[in-house]
PDB file of C-alpha atoms in Angstrom:
ATOM      1  CA  PRO A 308      32.498  67.749  65.223  1.00 50.00           C
ATOM      2  CA  TRP A 309      34.513  65.046  64.707  1.00 55.00           C
ATOM      3  CA  LEU A 310      34.065  64.861  68.796  1.00 58.00           C
ATOM      4  CA  GLU A 311      30.449  64.222  68.367  1.00 56.00           C
ATOM      5  CA  THR A 312      29.174  61.035  70.184  1.00 59.00           C
ATOM      6  CA  GLY A 313      26.064  58.850  69.577  1.00 59.00           C
ATOM      7  CA  LEU A 314      24.794  57.402  65.911  1.00 60.00           C
ATOM      8  CA  ALA A 315      25.076  58.598  63.173  1.00 55.00           C
ATOM      9  CA  GLY A 316      21.466  57.943  62.139  1.00 56.00           C
ATOM     10  CA  ASP A 317      20.403  60.282  65.317  1.00 54.00           C
ATOM     11  CA  ALA A 318      21.091  63.220  63.267  1.00 51.00           C
ATOM     12  CA  PRO A 319      17.944  64.250  61.712  1.00 53.00           C
ATOM     13  CA  ASP A 320      19.592  66.211  58.704  1.00 53.00           C
ATOM     14  CA  MET A 321      21.739  62.925  58.024  1.00 48.00           C
ATOM     15  CA  ARG A 322      18.660  60.792  56.828  1.00 56.00           C
ATOM     16  CA  GLY A 323      18.077  60.303  53.274  1.00 57.00           C
ATOM     17  CA  SER A 324      15.408  58.963  51.372  1.00 64.00           C
ATOM     18  CA  SER A 325      15.399  55.339  50.185  1.00 67.00           C
ATOM     19  CA  ALA A 326      14.689  56.243  46.549  1.00 69.00           C
ATOM     20  CA  THR A 327      18.171  58.818  46.680  1.00 79.00           C
ATOM     21  CA  THR A 328      20.107  55.717  47.948  1.00 83.00           C
ATOM     22  CA  ALA A 329      18.969  53.654  45.299  1.00 84.00           C
ATOM     23  CA  LYS A 330      19.333  55.591  42.948  1.00 85.00           C
ATOM     24  CA  VAL A 331      22.870  56.486  43.705  1.00 89.00           C
ATOM     25  CA  GLY A 332      23.611  52.670  43.854  1.00 88.00           C
ATOM     26  CA  LEU A 333      22.298  52.355  40.311  1.00 90.00           C
ATOM     27  CA  SER A 334      24.215  54.879  38.971  1.00 90.00           C
ATOM     28  CA  ILE A 335      27.259  53.857  40.667  1.00 92.00           C
ATOM     29  CA  PHE A 336      26.532  50.582  39.082  1.00 92.00           C
ATOM     30  CA  LEU A 337      25.736  52.046  35.803  1.00 93.00           C
ATOM     31  CA  ALA A 338      28.890  54.019  35.712  1.00 95.00           C
ATOM     32  CA  VAL A 339      30.665  50.517  36.146  1.00 95.00           C
ATOM     33  CA  VAL A 340      29.078  48.751  33.335  1.00 94.00           C
ATOM     34  CA  GLY A 341      29.453  51.718  31.011  1.00 94.00           C
ATOM     35  CA  ALA A 342      33.127  51.786  31.698  1.00 95.00           C
ATOM     36  CA  LEU A 343      33.252  47.871  31.055  1.00 94.00           C
ATOM     37  CA  PHE A 344      31.540  48.630  27.715  1.00 92.00           C
ATOM     38  CA  THR A 345      33.727  51.601  27.092  1.00 93.00           C
ATOM     39  CA  LEU A 346      36.905  49.708  27.683  1.00 94.00           C
ATOM     40  CA  LEU A 347      35.377  46.857  25.555  1.00 92.00           C
ATOM     41  CA  ILE A 348      34.436  49.271  22.717  1.00 90.00           C
ATOM     42  CA  SER A 349      37.978  50.603  23.209  1.00 91.00           C
ATOM     43  CA  ALA A 350      39.814  47.519  22.647  1.00 90.00           C
ATOM     44  CA  TYR A 351      37.455  46.689  19.783  1.00 87.00           C
ATOM     45  CA  LEU A 352      38.827  49.816  17.992  1.00 87.00           C
ATOM     46  CA  THR A 353      42.103  49.545  18.667  1.00 87.00           C
ATOM     47  CA  ARG A 354      42.219  45.290  17.633  1.00 86.00           C
ATOM     48  CA  LEU A 355      40.328  46.498  14.520  1.00 83.00           C
ATOM     49  CA  SER A 356      43.671  47.477  12.362  1.00 81.00           C
ATOM     50  CA  GLY A 357      45.122  44.103  13.014  1.00 78.00           C
ATOM     51  CA  SER A 358      45.979  42.000   9.877  1.00 78.00           C
ATOM     52  CA  ASP A 359      44.337  39.179  11.254  1.00 80.00           C
ATOM     53  CA  TRP A 360      40.895  40.817  11.324  1.00 77.00           C
ATOM     54  CA  TRP A 361      38.162  39.965   9.246  1.00 80.00           C
ATOM     55  CA  SER A 362      34.621  41.992   9.798  1.00 80.00           C
ATOM     56  CA  ILE A 363      31.492  39.548  10.503  1.00 82.00           C
ATOM     57  CA  PRO A 364      28.670  40.123   8.792  1.00 85.00           C
ATOM     58  CA  ILE A 365      25.725  41.743  10.866  1.00 84.00           C
ATOM     59  CA  PRO A 366      22.817  39.724  10.648  1.00 86.00           C
ATOM     60  CA  ARG A 367      19.535  41.651   9.785  1.00 90.00           C
ATOM     61  CA  LEU A 368      17.910  40.395  12.640  1.00 92.00           C
ATOM     62  CA  LEU A 369      20.029  42.567  15.038  1.00 91.00           C
ATOM     63  CA  TRP A 370      17.789  45.410  13.152  1.00 94.00           C
ATOM     64  CA  VAL A 371      14.962  43.660  14.741  1.00 95.00           C
ATOM     65  CA  ASN A 372      16.292  42.989  18.044  1.00 94.00           C
ATOM     66  CA  THR A 373      17.391  46.966  18.457  1.00 95.00           C
ATOM     67  CA  ALA A 374      13.773  47.692  17.623  1.00 96.00           C
ATOM     68  CA  ALA A 375      12.664  45.026  20.321  1.00 96.00           C
ATOM     69  CA  LEU A 376      14.530  46.656  23.244  1.00 95.00           C
ATOM     70  CA  ALA A 377      13.825  50.231  22.022  1.00 97.00           C
ATOM     71  CA  ALA A 378      10.116  49.490  22.234  1.00 97.00           C
ATOM     72  CA  SER A 379      10.860  47.588  25.470  1.00 96.00           C
ATOM     73  CA  SER A 380      12.547  50.964  26.885  1.00 96.00           C
ATOM     74  CA  VAL A 381       9.313  53.081  25.516  1.00 97.00           C
ATOM     75  CA  ALA A 382       7.143  50.484  27.367  1.00 96.00           C
ATOM     76  CA  LEU A 383       8.977  50.738  30.533  1.00 96.00           C
ATOM     77  CA  GLN A 384       8.726  54.752  30.551  1.00 96.00           C
ATOM     78  CA  TRP A 385       4.914  54.104  29.912  1.00 96.00           C
ATOM     79  CA  ALA A 386       5.150  52.213  33.159  1.00 94.00           C
ATOM     80  CA  LYS A 387       7.064  54.964  34.904  1.00 93.00           C
ATOM     81  CA  THR A 388       4.259  57.270  33.904  1.00 93.00           C
ATOM     82  CA  GLU A 389       1.272  54.883  34.847  1.00 92.00           C
ATOM     83  CA  ALA A 390       2.974  54.022  38.003  1.00 91.00           C
ATOM     84  CA  ARG A 391       2.971  57.893  38.871  1.00 90.00           C
ATOM     85  CA  LEU A 392      -0.571  58.117  38.303  1.00 90.00           C
ATOM     86  CA  ASN A 393      -1.264  55.498  40.093  1.00 86.00           C
ATOM     87  CA  HIS A 394      -3.115  53.394  36.981  1.00 88.00           C
ATOM     88  CA  SER A 395      -2.776  49.897  38.216  1.00 87.00           C
ATOM     89  CA  GLU A 396      -4.115  48.457  35.578  1.00 90.00           C
ATOM     90  CA  MET A 397      -2.040  50.068  32.848  1.00 93.00           C
ATOM     91  CA  LEU A 398       0.983  49.682  34.872  1.00 93.00           C
ATOM     92  CA  ASN A 399       0.623  45.774  34.559  1.00 93.00           C
ATOM     93  CA  THR A 400       0.366  45.913  30.880  1.00 94.00           C
ATOM     94  CA  ALA A 401       3.008  48.296  30.304  1.00 96.00           C
ATOM     95  CA  LEU A 402       5.213  46.356  32.694  1.00 95.00           C
ATOM     96  CA  ALA A 403       4.063  42.883  30.724  1.00 95.00           C
ATOM     97  CA  VAL A 404       4.624  44.362  27.385  1.00 97.00           C
ATOM     98  CA  ALA A 405       8.214  45.868  28.450  1.00 97.00           C
ATOM     99  CA  PHE A 406       8.959  42.069  29.610  1.00 96.00           C
ATOM    100  CA  MET A 407       8.072  40.252  26.349  1.00 97.00           C
ATOM    101  CA  LEU A 408       9.893  42.520  24.135  1.00 97.00           C
ATOM    102  CA  ALA A 409      12.972  42.150  26.272  1.00 96.00           C
ATOM    103  CA  VAL A 410      12.461  38.547  25.899  1.00 97.00           C
ATOM    104  CA  LEU A 411      11.872  38.829  22.404  1.00 97.00           C
ATOM    105  CA  PHE A 412      15.173  40.745  22.445  1.00 96.00           C
ATOM    106  CA  LEU A 413      17.107  37.845  24.467  1.00 95.00           C
ATOM    107  CA  ALA A 414      15.602  35.071  21.689  1.00 96.00           C
ATOM    108  CA  GLY A 415      16.674  37.392  18.626  1.00 95.00           C
ATOM    109  CA  GLN A 416      20.209  37.293  19.951  1.00 94.00           C
ATOM    110  CA  VAL A 417      20.502  33.554  20.461  1.00 94.00           C
ATOM    111  CA  LEU A 418      18.893  33.275  16.937  1.00 95.00           C
ATOM    112  CA  ALA A 419      21.187  35.614  15.456  1.00 93.00           C
ATOM    113  CA  TRP A 420      24.179  33.989  16.742  1.00 91.00           C
ATOM    114  CA  ARG A 421      22.863  30.637  15.752  1.00 92.00           C
ATOM    115  CA  GLN A 422      22.730  32.068  12.365  1.00 91.00           C
ATOM    116  CA  LEU A 423      25.961  33.228  12.205  1.00 89.00           C
ATOM    117  CA  VAL A 424      27.435  29.717  13.465  1.00 89.00           C
ATOM    118  CA  ALA A 425      25.391  28.087  10.762  1.00 90.00           C
ATOM    119  CA  ALA A 426      27.282  30.316   8.513  1.00 87.00           C
ATOM    120  CA  GLY A 427      30.636  29.322   9.822  1.00 84.00           C
ATOM    121  CA  TYR A 428      31.398  32.378  11.717  1.00 81.00           C
ATOM    122  CA  MET A 429      32.766  30.724  14.873  1.00 83.00           C
ATOM    123  CA  ARG A 430      33.473  32.482  18.188  1.00 74.00           C
ATOM    124  CA  ALA A 431      37.492  31.756  17.785  1.00 76.00           C
ATOM    125  CA  ASP A 432      37.936  32.195  13.884  1.00 75.00           C
ATOM    126  CA  ASN A 433      39.162  35.785  14.229  1.00 80.00           C
ATOM    127  CA  PRO A 434      39.450  38.626  16.570  1.00 83.00           C
ATOM    128  CA  SER A 435      36.296  40.410  14.833  1.00 81.00           C
ATOM    129  CA  ASN A 436      33.895  37.042  15.934  1.00 83.00           C
ATOM    130  CA  SER A 437      35.452  36.695  19.230  1.00 86.00           C
ATOM    131  CA  PHE A 438      34.391  40.804  20.007  1.00 86.00           C
ATOM    132  CA  PHE A 439      31.321  40.383  18.758  1.00 87.00           C
ATOM    133  CA  TYR A 440      30.297  37.517  20.623  1.00 89.00           C
ATOM    134  CA  MET A 441      31.738  38.681  23.686  1.00 90.00           C
ATOM    135  CA  ILE A 442      30.180  42.354  23.419  1.00 89.00           C
ATOM    136  CA  THR A 443      26.832  40.894  22.410  1.00 90.00           C
ATOM    137  CA  GLY A 444      26.769  38.374  25.080  1.00 91.00           C
ATOM    138  CA  LEU A 445      28.298  40.523  27.909  1.00 93.00           C
ATOM    139  CA  HIS A 446      25.096  42.910  26.910  1.00 93.00           C
ATOM    140  CA  GLY A 447      22.721  39.961  26.897  1.00 93.00           C
ATOM    141  CA  LEU A 448      23.641  39.003  30.250  1.00 93.00           C
ATOM    142  CA  HIS A 449      22.890  42.598  31.539  1.00 94.00           C
ATOM    143  CA  ILE A 450      19.498  42.222  29.690  1.00 94.00           C
ATOM    144  CA  LEU A 451      18.889  38.598  31.495  1.00 95.00           C
ATOM    145  CA  GLY A 452      19.919  40.342  34.823  1.00 93.00           C
ATOM    146  CA  GLY A 453      17.473  43.064  34.129  1.00 93.00           C
ATOM    147  CA  LEU A 454      14.631  40.753  33.428  1.00 95.00           C
ATOM    148  CA  PHE A 455      15.101  39.408  36.754  1.00 95.00           C
ATOM    149  CA  VAL A 456      14.415  42.560  38.710  1.00 93.00           C
ATOM    150  CA  LEU A 457      11.710  43.440  35.961  1.00 94.00           C
ATOM    151  CA  GLY A 458      10.214  40.235  36.458  1.00 94.00           C
ATOM    152  CA  ARG A 459      10.695  40.682  40.195  1.00 93.00           C
ATOM    153  CA  THR A 460       8.808  44.241  39.898  1.00 92.00           C
ATOM    154  CA  THR A 461       5.839  43.063  37.948  1.00 93.00           C
ATOM    155  CA  ILE A 462       4.759  40.654  40.235  1.00 93.00           C
ATOM    156  CA  ARG A 463       5.138  43.331  43.349  1.00 90.00           C
ATOM    157  CA  ALA A 464       2.606  45.666  41.002  1.00 91.00           C
ATOM    158  CA  ARG A 465       0.181  43.151  40.403  1.00 90.00           C
ATOM    159  CA  THR A 466       0.257  41.539  44.217  1.00 88.00           C
ATOM    160  CA  SER A 467       0.708  45.062  45.944  1.00 80.00           C
ATOM    161  CA  PRO A 468      -2.369  47.122  46.746  1.00 74.00           C
ATOM    162  CA  ALA A 469      -0.272  50.298  47.242  1.00 76.00           C
ATOM    163  CA  LEU A 470       1.313  51.581  43.821  1.00 77.00           C
ATOM    164  CA  ALA A 471       3.503  53.844  46.154  1.00 76.00           C
ATOM    165  CA  ARG A 472       5.941  50.904  47.179  1.00 78.00           C
ATOM    166  CA  VAL A 473       6.108  49.992  43.560  1.00 89.00           C
ATOM    167  CA  ARG A 474       6.750  53.386  41.955  1.00 90.00           C
ATOM    168  CA  LEU A 475      10.493  53.083  43.110  1.00 90.00           C
ATOM    169  CA  SER A 476      11.605  49.739  41.383  1.00 91.00           C
ATOM    170  CA  VAL A 477       9.423  50.565  38.173  1.00 93.00           C
ATOM    171  CA  ASP A 478      11.510  53.925  37.893  1.00 93.00           C
ATOM    172  CA  LEU A 479      14.783  52.312  38.748  1.00 93.00           C
ATOM    173  CA  CYS A 480      13.737  49.597  36.057  1.00 93.00           C
ATOM    174  CA  ALA A 481      13.122  52.034  33.347  1.00 94.00           C
ATOM    175  CA  ILE A 482      16.698  53.767  34.378  1.00 94.00           C
ATOM    176  CA  TYR A 483      18.351  50.574  33.828  1.00 93.00           C
ATOM    177  CA  TRP A 484      16.689  49.919  30.276  1.00 94.00           C
ATOM    178  CA  HIS A 485      17.298  53.042  28.923  1.00 95.00           C
ATOM    179  CA  PHE A 486      21.086  52.799  30.024  1.00 94.00           C
ATOM    180  CA  MET A 487      21.128  49.306  28.210  1.00 93.00           C
ATOM    181  CA  LEU A 488      19.645  50.616  24.946  1.00 93.00           C
ATOM    182  CA  VAL A 489      22.005  53.403  24.763  1.00 93.00           C
ATOM    183  CA  VAL A 490      24.986  51.072  25.469  1.00 91.00           C
ATOM    184  CA  TRP A 491      23.315  48.628  22.497  1.00 89.00           C
TER     185      TRP A 491
END
């Protein structure tokens, strides 16, 4: 078989679906993101025993943010169901709800940071502060990137006459959002 000639795409058994390719690509990306957050948490737990460690108080607003992120994930699961059923009106509603809840999460994160800074917990005061700001900031950047894709998917769902073309994007957004919730 190593002597075969011709283009790789000529082999009929070698053709994969775009859905499978996209999901494999997303899985690889999520594995890298998961490894990054795992390493950060490992460094956090290792550094926790240092003599210069003073725990940062966790603002109660983070519980509201967690609820907003969880609700956004639920809304994306709802959107996934509506896309599968070809209900465009409900799909658009579910995507809009997911988007707004994710924006609420990010706004809440910024507000929580501002509360901590106002209370005197600066980023460079001690390792606990630095880790908190770094991990939550990195998570926020991933949510911001996800918002870009979710916004593009929402616009496509509103303008595309065929929901079958949007279904994969909605599915990928839901997978990503569920992963971001687990990381949070």
